[in-house]
Coordinates of C-alpha atoms and ligand atoms in Angstrom, one line a residue:
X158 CA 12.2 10.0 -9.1
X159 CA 15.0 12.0 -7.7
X160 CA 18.6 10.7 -7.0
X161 CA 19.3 10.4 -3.0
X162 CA 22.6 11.1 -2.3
X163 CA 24.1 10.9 1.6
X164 CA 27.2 13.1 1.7
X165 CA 29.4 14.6 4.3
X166 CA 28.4 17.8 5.9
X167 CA 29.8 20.7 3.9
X168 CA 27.5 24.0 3.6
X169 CA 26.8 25.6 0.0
X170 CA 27.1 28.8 -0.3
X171 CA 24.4 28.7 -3.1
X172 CA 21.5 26.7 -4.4
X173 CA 18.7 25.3 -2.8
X174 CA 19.5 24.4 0.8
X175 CA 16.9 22.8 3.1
X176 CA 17.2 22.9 6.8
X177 CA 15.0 20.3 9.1
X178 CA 14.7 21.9 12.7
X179 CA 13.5 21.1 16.2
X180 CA 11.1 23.1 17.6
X181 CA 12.7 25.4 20.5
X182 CA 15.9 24.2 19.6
X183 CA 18.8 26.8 18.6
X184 CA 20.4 25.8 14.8
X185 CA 23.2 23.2 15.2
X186 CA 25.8 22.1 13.0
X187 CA 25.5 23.1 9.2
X188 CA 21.6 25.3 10.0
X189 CA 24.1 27.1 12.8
X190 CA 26.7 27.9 10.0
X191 CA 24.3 29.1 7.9
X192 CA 22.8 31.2 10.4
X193 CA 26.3 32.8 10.9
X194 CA 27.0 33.0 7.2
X195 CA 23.9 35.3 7.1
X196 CA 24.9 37.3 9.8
X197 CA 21.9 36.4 11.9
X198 CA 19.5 37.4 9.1
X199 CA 18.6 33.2 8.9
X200 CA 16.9 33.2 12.5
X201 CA 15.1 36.9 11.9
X202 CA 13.5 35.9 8.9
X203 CA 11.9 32.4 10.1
X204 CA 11.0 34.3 13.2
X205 CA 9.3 36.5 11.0
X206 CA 7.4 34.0 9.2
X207 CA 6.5 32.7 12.1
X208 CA 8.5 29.5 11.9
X209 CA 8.4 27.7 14.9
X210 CA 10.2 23.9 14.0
X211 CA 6.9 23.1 14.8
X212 CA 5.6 18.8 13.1
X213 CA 4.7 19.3 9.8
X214 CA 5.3 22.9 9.0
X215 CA 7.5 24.4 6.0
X216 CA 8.8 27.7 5.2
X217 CA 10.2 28.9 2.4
X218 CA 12.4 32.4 2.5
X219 CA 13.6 33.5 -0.7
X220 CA 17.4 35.2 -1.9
X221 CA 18.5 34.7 1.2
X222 CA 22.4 35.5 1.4
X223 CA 23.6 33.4 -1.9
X224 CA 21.0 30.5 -1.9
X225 CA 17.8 31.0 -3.9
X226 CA 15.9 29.2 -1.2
X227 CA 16.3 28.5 2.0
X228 CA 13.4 25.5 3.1
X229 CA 13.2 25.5 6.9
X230 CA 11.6 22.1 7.6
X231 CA 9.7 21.0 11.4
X232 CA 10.4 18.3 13.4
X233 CA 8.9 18.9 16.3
X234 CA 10.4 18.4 19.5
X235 CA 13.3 17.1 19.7
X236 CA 12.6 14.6 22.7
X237 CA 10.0 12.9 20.5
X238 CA 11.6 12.7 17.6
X239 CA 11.0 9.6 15.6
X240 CA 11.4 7.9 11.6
X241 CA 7.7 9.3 11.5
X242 CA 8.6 13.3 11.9
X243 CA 11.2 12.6 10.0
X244 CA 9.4 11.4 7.0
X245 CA 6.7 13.5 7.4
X246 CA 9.7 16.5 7.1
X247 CA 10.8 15.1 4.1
X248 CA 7.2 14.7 2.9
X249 CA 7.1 18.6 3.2
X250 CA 10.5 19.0 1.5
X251 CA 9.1 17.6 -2.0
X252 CA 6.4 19.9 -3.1
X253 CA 8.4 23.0 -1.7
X254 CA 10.9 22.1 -4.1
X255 CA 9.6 20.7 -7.0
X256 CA 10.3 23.0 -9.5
X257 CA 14.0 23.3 -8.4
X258 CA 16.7 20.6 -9.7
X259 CA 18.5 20.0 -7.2
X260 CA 18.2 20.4 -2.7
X261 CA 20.7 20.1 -0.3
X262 CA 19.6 18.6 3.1
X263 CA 21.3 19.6 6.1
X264 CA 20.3 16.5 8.3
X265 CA 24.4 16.8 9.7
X266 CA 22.2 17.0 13.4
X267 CA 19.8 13.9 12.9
X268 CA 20.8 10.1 13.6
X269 CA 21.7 8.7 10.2
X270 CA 19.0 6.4 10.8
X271 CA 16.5 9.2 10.9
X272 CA 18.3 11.2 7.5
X273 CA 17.1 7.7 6.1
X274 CA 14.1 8.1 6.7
X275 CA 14.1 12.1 5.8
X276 CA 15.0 10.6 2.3
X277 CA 12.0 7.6 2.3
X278 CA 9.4 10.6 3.1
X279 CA 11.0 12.8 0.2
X280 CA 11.0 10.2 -2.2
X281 CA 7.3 9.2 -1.0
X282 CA 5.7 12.1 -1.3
X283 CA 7.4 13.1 -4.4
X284 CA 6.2 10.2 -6.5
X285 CA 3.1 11.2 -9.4
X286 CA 1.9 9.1 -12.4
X287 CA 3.0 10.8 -15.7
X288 CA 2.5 8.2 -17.6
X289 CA -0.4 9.3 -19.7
X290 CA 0.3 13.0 -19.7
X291 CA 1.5 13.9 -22.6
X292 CA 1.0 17.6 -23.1
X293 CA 2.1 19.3 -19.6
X294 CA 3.9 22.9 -19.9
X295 CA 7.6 22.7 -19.4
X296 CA 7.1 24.7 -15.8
X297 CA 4.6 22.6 -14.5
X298 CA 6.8 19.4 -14.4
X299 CA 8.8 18.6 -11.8
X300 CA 12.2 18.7 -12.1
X301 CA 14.0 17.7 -9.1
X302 CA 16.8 15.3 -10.1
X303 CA 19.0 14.8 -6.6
X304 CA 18.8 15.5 -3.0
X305 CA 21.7 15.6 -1.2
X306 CA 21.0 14.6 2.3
X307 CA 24.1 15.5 4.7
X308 CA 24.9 13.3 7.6
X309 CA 27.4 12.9 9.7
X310 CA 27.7 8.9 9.0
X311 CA 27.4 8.8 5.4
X312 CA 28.0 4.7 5.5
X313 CA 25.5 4.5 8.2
X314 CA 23.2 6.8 6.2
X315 CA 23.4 4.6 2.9
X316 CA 22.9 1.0 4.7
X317 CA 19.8 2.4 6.6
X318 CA 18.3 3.7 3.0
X319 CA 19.4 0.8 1.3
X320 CA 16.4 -1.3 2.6
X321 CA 13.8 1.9 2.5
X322 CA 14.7 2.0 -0.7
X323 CA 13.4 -1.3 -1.7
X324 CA 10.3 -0.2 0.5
X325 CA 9.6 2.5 -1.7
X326 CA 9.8 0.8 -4.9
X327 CA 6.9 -1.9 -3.7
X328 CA 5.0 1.5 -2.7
X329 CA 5.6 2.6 -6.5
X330 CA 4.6 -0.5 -8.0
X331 CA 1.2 -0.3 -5.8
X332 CA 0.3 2.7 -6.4
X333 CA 0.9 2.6 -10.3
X334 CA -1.0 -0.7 -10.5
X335 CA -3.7 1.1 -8.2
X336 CA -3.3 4.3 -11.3
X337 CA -3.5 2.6 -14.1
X338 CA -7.0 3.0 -16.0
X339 CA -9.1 -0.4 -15.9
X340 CA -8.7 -0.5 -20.6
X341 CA -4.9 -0.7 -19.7
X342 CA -4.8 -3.0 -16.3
X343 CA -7.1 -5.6 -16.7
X344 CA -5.9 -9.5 -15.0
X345 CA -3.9 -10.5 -17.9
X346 CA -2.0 -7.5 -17.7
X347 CA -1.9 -7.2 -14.0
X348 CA -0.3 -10.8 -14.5
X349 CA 2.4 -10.1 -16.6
X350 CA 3.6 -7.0 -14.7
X351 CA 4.1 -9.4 -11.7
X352 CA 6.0 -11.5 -13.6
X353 CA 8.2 -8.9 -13.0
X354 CA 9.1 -9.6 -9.8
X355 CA 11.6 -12.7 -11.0
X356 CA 13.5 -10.1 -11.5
X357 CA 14.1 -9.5 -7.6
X358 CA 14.1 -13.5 -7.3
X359 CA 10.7 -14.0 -6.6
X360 CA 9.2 -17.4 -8.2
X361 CA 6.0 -16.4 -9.7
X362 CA 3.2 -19.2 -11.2
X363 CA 0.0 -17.7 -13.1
X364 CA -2.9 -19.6 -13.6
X365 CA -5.7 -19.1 -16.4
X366 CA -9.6 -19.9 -16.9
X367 CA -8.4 -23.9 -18.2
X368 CA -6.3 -24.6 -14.7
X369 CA -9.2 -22.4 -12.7
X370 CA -11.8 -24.6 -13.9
X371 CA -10.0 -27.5 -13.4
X372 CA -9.6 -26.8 -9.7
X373 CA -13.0 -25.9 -9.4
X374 CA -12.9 -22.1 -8.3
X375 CA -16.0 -22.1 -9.1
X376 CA -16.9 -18.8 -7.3
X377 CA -13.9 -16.5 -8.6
X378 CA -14.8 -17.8 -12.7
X379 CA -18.9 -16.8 -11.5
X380 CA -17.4 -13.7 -11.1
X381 CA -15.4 -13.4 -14.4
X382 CA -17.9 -15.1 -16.5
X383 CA -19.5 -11.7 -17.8
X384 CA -16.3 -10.1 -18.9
X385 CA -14.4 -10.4 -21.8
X386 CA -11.1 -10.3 -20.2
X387 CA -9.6 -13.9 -18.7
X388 CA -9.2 -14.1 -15.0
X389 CA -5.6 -15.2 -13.6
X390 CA -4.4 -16.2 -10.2
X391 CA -1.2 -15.5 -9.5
X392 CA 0.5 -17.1 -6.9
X393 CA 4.4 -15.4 -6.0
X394 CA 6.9 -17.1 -3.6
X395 CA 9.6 -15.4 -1.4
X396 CA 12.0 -17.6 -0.2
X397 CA 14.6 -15.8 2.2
X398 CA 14.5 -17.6 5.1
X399 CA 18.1 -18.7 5.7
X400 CA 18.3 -22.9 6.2
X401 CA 17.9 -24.2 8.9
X402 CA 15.1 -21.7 9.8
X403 CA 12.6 -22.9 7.9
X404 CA 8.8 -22.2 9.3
X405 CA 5.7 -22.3 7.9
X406 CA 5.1 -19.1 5.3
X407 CA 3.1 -16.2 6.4
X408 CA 0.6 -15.9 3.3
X409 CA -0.4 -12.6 1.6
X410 CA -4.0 -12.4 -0.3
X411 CA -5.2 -9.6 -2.4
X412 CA -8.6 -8.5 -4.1
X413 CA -7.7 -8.1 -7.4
X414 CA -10.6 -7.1 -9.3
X415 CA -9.7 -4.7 -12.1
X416 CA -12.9 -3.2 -12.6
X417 CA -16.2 -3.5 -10.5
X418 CA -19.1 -2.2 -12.3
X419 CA -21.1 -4.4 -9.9
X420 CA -22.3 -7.0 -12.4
X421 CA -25.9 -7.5 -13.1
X422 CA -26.5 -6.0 -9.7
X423 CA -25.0 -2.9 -11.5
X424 CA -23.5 0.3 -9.8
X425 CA -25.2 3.9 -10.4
X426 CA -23.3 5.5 -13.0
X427 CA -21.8 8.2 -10.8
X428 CA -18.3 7.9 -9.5
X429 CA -18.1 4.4 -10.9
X430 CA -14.4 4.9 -12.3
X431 CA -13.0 4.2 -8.9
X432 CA -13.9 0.9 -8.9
X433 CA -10.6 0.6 -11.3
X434 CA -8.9 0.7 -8.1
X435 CA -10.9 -2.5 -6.6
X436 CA -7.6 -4.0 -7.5
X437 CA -5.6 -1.9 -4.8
X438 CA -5.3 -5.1 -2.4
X439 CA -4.1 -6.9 -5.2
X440 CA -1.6 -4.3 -5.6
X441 CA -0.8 -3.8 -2.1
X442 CA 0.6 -7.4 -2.1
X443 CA 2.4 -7.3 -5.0
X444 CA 4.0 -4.1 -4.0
X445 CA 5.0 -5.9 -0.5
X446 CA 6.1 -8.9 -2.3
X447 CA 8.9 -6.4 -4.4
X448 CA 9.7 -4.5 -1.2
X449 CA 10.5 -8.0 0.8
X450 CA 12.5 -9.0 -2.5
X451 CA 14.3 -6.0 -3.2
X452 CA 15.3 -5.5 0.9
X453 CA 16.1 -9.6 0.8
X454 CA 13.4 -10.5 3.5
X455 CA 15.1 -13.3 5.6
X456 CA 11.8 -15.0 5.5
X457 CA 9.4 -17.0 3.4
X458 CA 6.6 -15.3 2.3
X459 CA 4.2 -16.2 -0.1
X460 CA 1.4 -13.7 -1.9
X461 CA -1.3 -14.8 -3.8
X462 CA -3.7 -12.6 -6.1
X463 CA -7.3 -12.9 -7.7
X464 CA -7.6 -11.2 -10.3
X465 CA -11.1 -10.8 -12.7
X466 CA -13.3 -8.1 -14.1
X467 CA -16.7 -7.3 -12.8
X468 CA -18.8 -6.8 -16.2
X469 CA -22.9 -7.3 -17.0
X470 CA -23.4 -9.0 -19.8
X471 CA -25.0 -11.9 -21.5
X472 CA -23.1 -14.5 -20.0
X473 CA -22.7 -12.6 -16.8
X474 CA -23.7 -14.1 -13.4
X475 CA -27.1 -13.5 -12.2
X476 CA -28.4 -12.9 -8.5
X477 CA -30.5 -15.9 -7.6
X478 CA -27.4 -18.4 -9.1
X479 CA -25.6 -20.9 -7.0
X480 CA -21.7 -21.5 -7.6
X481 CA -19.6 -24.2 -5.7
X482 CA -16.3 -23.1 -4.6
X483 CA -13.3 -24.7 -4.5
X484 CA -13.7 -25.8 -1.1
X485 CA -17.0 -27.7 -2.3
X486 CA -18.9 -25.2 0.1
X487 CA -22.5 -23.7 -2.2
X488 CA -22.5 -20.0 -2.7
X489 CA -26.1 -18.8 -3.6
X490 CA -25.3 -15.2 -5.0
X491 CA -28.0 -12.8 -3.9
X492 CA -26.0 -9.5 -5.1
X493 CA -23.4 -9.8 -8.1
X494 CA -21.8 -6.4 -6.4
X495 CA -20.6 -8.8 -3.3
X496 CA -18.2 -10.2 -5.8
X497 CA -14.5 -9.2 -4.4
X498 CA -15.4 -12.1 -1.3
X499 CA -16.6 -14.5 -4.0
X500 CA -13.0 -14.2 -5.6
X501 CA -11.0 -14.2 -2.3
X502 CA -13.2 -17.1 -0.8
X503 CA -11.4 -19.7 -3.9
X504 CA -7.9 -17.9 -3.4
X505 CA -7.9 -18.0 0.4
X506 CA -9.6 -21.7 0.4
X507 CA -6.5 -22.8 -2.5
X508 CA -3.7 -20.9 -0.1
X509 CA -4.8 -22.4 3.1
X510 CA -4.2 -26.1 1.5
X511 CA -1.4 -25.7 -0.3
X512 CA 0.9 -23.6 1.7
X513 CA -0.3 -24.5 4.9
X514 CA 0.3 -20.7 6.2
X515 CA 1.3 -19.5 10.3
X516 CA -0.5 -16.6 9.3
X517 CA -2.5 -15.6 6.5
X518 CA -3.4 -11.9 5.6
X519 CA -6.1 -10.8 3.1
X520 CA -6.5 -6.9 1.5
X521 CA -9.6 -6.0 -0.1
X522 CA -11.4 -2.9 -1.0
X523 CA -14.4 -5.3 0.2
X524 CA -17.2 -3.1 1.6
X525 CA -18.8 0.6 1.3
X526 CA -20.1 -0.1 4.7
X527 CA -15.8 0.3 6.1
X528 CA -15.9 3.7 4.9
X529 CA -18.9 4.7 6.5
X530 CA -18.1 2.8 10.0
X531 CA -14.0 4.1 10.0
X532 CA -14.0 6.8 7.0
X533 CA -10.6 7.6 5.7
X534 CA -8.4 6.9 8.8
X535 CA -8.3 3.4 9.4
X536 CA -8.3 0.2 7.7
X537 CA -10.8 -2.0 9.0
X538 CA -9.0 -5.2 10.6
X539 CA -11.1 -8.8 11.2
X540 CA -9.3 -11.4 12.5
X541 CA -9.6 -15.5 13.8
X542 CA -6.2 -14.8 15.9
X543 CA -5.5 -12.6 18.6
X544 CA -1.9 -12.2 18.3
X545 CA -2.0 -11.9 14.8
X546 CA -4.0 -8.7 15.2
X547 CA -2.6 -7.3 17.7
X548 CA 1.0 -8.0 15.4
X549 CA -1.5 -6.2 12.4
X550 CA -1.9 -3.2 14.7
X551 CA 1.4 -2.6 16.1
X552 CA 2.9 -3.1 12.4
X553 CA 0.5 -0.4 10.9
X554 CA 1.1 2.1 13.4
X555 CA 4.5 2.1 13.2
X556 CA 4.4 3.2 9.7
X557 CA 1.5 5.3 9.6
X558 CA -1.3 2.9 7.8
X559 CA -3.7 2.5 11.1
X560 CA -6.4 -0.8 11.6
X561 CA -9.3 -1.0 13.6
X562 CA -10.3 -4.0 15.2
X563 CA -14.1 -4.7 14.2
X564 CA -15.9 -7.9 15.7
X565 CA -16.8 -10.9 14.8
X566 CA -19.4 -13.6 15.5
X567 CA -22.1 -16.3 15.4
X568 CA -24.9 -13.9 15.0
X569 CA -23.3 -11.8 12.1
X570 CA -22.3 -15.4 10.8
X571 CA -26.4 -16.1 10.8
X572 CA -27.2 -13.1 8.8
X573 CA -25.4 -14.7 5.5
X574 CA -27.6 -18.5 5.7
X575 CA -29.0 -19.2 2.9
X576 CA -32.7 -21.6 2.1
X577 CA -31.0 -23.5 -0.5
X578 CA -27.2 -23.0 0.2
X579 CA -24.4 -23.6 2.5
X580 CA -24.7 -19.6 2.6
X581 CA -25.4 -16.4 0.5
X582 CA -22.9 -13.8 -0.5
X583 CA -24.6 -10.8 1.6
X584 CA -25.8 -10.5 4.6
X585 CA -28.0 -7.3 4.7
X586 CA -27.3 -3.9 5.6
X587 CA -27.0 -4.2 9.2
X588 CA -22.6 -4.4 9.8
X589 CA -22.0 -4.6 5.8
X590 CA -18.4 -5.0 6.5
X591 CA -18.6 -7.6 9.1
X592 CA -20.8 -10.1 7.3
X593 CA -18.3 -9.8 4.1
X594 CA -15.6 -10.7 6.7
X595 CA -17.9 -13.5 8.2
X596 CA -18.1 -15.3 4.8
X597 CA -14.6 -15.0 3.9
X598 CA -14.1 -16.5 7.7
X599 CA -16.0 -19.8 6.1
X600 CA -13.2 -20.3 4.0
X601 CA -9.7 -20.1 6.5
X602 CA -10.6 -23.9 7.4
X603 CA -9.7 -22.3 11.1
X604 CA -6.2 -21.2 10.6
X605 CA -4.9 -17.8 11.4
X606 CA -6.2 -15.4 9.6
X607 CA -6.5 -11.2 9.4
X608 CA -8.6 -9.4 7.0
X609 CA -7.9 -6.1 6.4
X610 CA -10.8 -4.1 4.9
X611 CA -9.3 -1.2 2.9
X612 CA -12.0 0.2 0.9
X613 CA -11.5 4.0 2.7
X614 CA -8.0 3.9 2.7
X615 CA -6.6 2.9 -0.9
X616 CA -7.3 5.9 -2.9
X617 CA -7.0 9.6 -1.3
X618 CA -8.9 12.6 -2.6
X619 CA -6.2 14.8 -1.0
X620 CA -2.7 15.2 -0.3
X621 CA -1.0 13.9 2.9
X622 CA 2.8 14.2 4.5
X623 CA 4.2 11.3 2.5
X624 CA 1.1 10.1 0.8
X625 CA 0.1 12.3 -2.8
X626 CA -3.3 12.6 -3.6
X627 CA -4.2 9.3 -5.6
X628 CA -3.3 5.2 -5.2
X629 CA -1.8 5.4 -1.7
X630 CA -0.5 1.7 -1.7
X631 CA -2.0 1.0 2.0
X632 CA -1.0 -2.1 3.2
X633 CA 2.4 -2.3 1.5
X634 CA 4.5 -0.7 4.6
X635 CA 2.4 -2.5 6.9
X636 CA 2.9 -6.0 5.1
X637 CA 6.7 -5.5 4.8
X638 CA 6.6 -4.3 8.5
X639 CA 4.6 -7.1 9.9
X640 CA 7.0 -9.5 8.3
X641 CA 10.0 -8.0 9.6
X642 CA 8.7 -8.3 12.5
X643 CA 6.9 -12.2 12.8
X644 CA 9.4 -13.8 10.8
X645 CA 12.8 -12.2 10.6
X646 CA 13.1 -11.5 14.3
X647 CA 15.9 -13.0 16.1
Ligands
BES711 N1 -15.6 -2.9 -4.5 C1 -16.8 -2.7 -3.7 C2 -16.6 -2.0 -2.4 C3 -16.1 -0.6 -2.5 C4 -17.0 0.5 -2.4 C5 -14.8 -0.3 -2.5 C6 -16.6 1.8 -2.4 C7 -14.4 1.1 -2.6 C8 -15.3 2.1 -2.5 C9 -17.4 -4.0 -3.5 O1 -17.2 -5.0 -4.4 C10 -18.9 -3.8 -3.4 O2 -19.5 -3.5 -4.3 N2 -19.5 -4.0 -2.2 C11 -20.8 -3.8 -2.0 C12 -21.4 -5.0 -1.1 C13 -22.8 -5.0 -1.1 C14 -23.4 -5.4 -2.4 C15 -23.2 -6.1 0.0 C16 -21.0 -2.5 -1.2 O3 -20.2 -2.2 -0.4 O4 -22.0 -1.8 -1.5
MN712 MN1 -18.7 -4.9 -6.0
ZN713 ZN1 -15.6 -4.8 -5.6

């Protein structure tokens, strides 16, 4: 993770020097010195390349005057210029110079706000998980150890990053929780790592199979009952509201299950390793819970995580049993793959009464059926509350991790009665991802509620502007957004 540094304008005569642009625009400030310095020969060779400023695009020029590289970055037009250009900008900064030590930014013509958010993009996109590499050639690590962003406001600058910061580490902590292979992350472990967060001054209780039992989550330990790991729930409390502002907590829920082979109801063997990440809502809440922390929130949040393993086995669960949850409602469990809402209908149910939540959010990699109804782009959002959602949507796009609003109603809620339960854990193939949200729906006991479906959007098979291929960590942005902007307004 390399060094950000905000510093006052001064142009290098040597080095790496990066240079974001507006499209149309003539170089100003340090990109017009530089063009000076190389007599002109800065402007004829991006024309030449056929850099335009243009979103998105990145050119690289080579021995130019005394730098090594030059790194022409686009912003787009300058008119609509916003923290998401910007990141995406810095996004294309980190692979162009990855194999270099050190860059220096010449953001001297941005807002400071915006050279912020150059620096979140950077850092973003250069993230990877080394961890269990252990035989990479020299030149195919990256080395880049410290960016150098100049700005005109370098105080400004800092106390905008300061808080992005804090956002990025919650990303990191997702996405390597999303990483980590299912031998290495399974509930006990998942546990401890969030113990972690006391560090930042987050209070953070875990729960084992003896207190599970006697609570009765009955559904979650149906779930865990085949595996020879322990289930934990662990519940984490932020507590930044300043007195005299107390409200009601706005309630985070994640899916935590380590590994889904699907149970008796068993997956096909093929591509099964993903289900390590059926944990990534799980994560995503954690990873919000460190970035509210580490930026001091000034609200009370509280997250709350399920966490079990999905295994077949002699004691596993079978389809045809019937589990009471710990709302006392009967679950008759058709499909042992249908096990993340069995899990989230205990920890929901549990969060509701205790905490008494204004708003309470759930993230699961729940359904197949998302992916094929919104594919990659968007998280599937199901909510009880209008103004929640809209609050969901507005928060998301803002930060580039998009919902969809997908229905819900009495006659999906039919398709999950059961002949000898209060209901059955599927509900057919017919809207997949919409009965999964109509059983979870059973267990809000009425009070706001949003479900956020993000089966297509956790993991990415290919790179985006601040996003690496890999655990994307969708939902942590969007949490710490939403609660910035429900609870600490004003
Ligand atoms: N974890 C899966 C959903 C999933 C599928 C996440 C693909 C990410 C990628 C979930 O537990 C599951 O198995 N759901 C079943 C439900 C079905 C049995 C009603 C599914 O989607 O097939
Ligand atoms: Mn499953
Ligand atoms: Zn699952």
């Amino acid at each position: 993770m390399p060094d950000i540094a905000f510093v006052k304008p001064a142009l290098p005569r040597n080095g790496v020097l990066v240079l974001p642009m507006t499209e149309g625009d003539p170089p100003a400030g340090l990109a017009r010195e530089a063009e000076e310095a190389s007599g002109g020969l800065l402007s004829r060779a991006l024309e030449a390349a056929g850099f335009k400023g243009r979103k998105g695009q990145a050119t690289t020029l080579w021995a130019l005057g005394g730098w090594t590289k030059v790194v022409a970055l686009g912003l787009g037009k300058a008119a609509e210029l916003g923290s998401e250009g910007v990141e995406a900008a810095g996004g294309a900064l980190a692979p162009a110079i990855a194999a270099d030590r050190e860059a220096y930014v010449a953001a001297d013509a941005l807002d400071p706000k915006l050279a912020a958010h150059f620096g979140l993009g950077a850092v973003l996109r250069g993230w990877r998980f080394d961890r269990y590499r252990t035989k990479e050639k020299e030149e195919d690590k990256p080395k880049l150890e410290r960016i150098a962003v100049a700005t005109s406001n370098t105080a400004g600058a800092k106390a905008a990053f300061a808080p992005l910061r804090a956002i990025a580490d919650g990303v990191f902590l997702a996405r390597e929780l999303v990483s980590e292979p299912p031998n290495v992350l399974h509930p006990t472990e998942f546990a401890d790592r969030c113990r972690g967060l006391e560090r930042l001054g987050v209070e953070v209780e875990i729960m084992g199979p003896k207190e599970l039992k006697r609570l009765g989550f009955g559904a979650m330990l149906g779930v865990s009952q085949g595996s020879a790991q322990e289930p934990r729930m662990v519940v984490m409390q932020w507590k930044g509201a300043p007195k005299g502002k107390k409200a009601k907590p706005l309630a985070l829920i994640g899916k935590g299950v380590t590994f889904d082979t699907g149970g008796i109801s068993i997956k096909p063997a093929a591509g099964m390793e993903d289900m390590k990440w059926d944990m990534a809502g799980a994560g995503a809440v954690v990873g919000a819970m460190a970035a509210l922390a580490g930026r001091k929130a000034k609200a009370d949040v509280v997250g709350l995580v399920g966490l079990v393993e999905n295994m077949p086995s002699g004691t596993a669960q079978r389809p045809g049993d019937v589990v009471k949850t710990y709302s006392g409602q009967t679950v008759e469990v058709i499909n042992t793959d249908a096990e993340g809402r069995l899990v989230l209908a205990d920890v929901m149910w549990y969060c509701q009464e205790r905490f008494d939540p204004r708003g309470m959010v759930d993230l699961a990699t729940l359904t197949g059926a998302i992916i094929i109804a919104l594919g990659h782009e968007h998280a599937g959002l199901f909510s009880n509350d209008e103004e929640l959602a809209q609050r969901i949507i507005a928060a998301g796009s803002a930060v580039g991790e998009k919902c969809w609003r997908m229905p819900l109603g009495d006659a999906y809620d039919k398709q999950i009665k059961s002949d000898i339960a209060d209901m059955k854990n599927v509900g057919g193939r017919p809207g997949g991802s919409i009965t999964a949200a109509q059983f979870l729906q059973r267990f809000t006991n009425g009070k706001p509620w949003a479900h956020l479906d993000i089966a297509g959007t956790a993991w990415t098979s290919k790179d985006h502007p601040t996003v690496p291929k890999g655990a994307t960590a969708f939902g942590v942005r969007l949490l710490d957004r939403l609660v910035a902007e429900m609870a600490e307004e004003g």
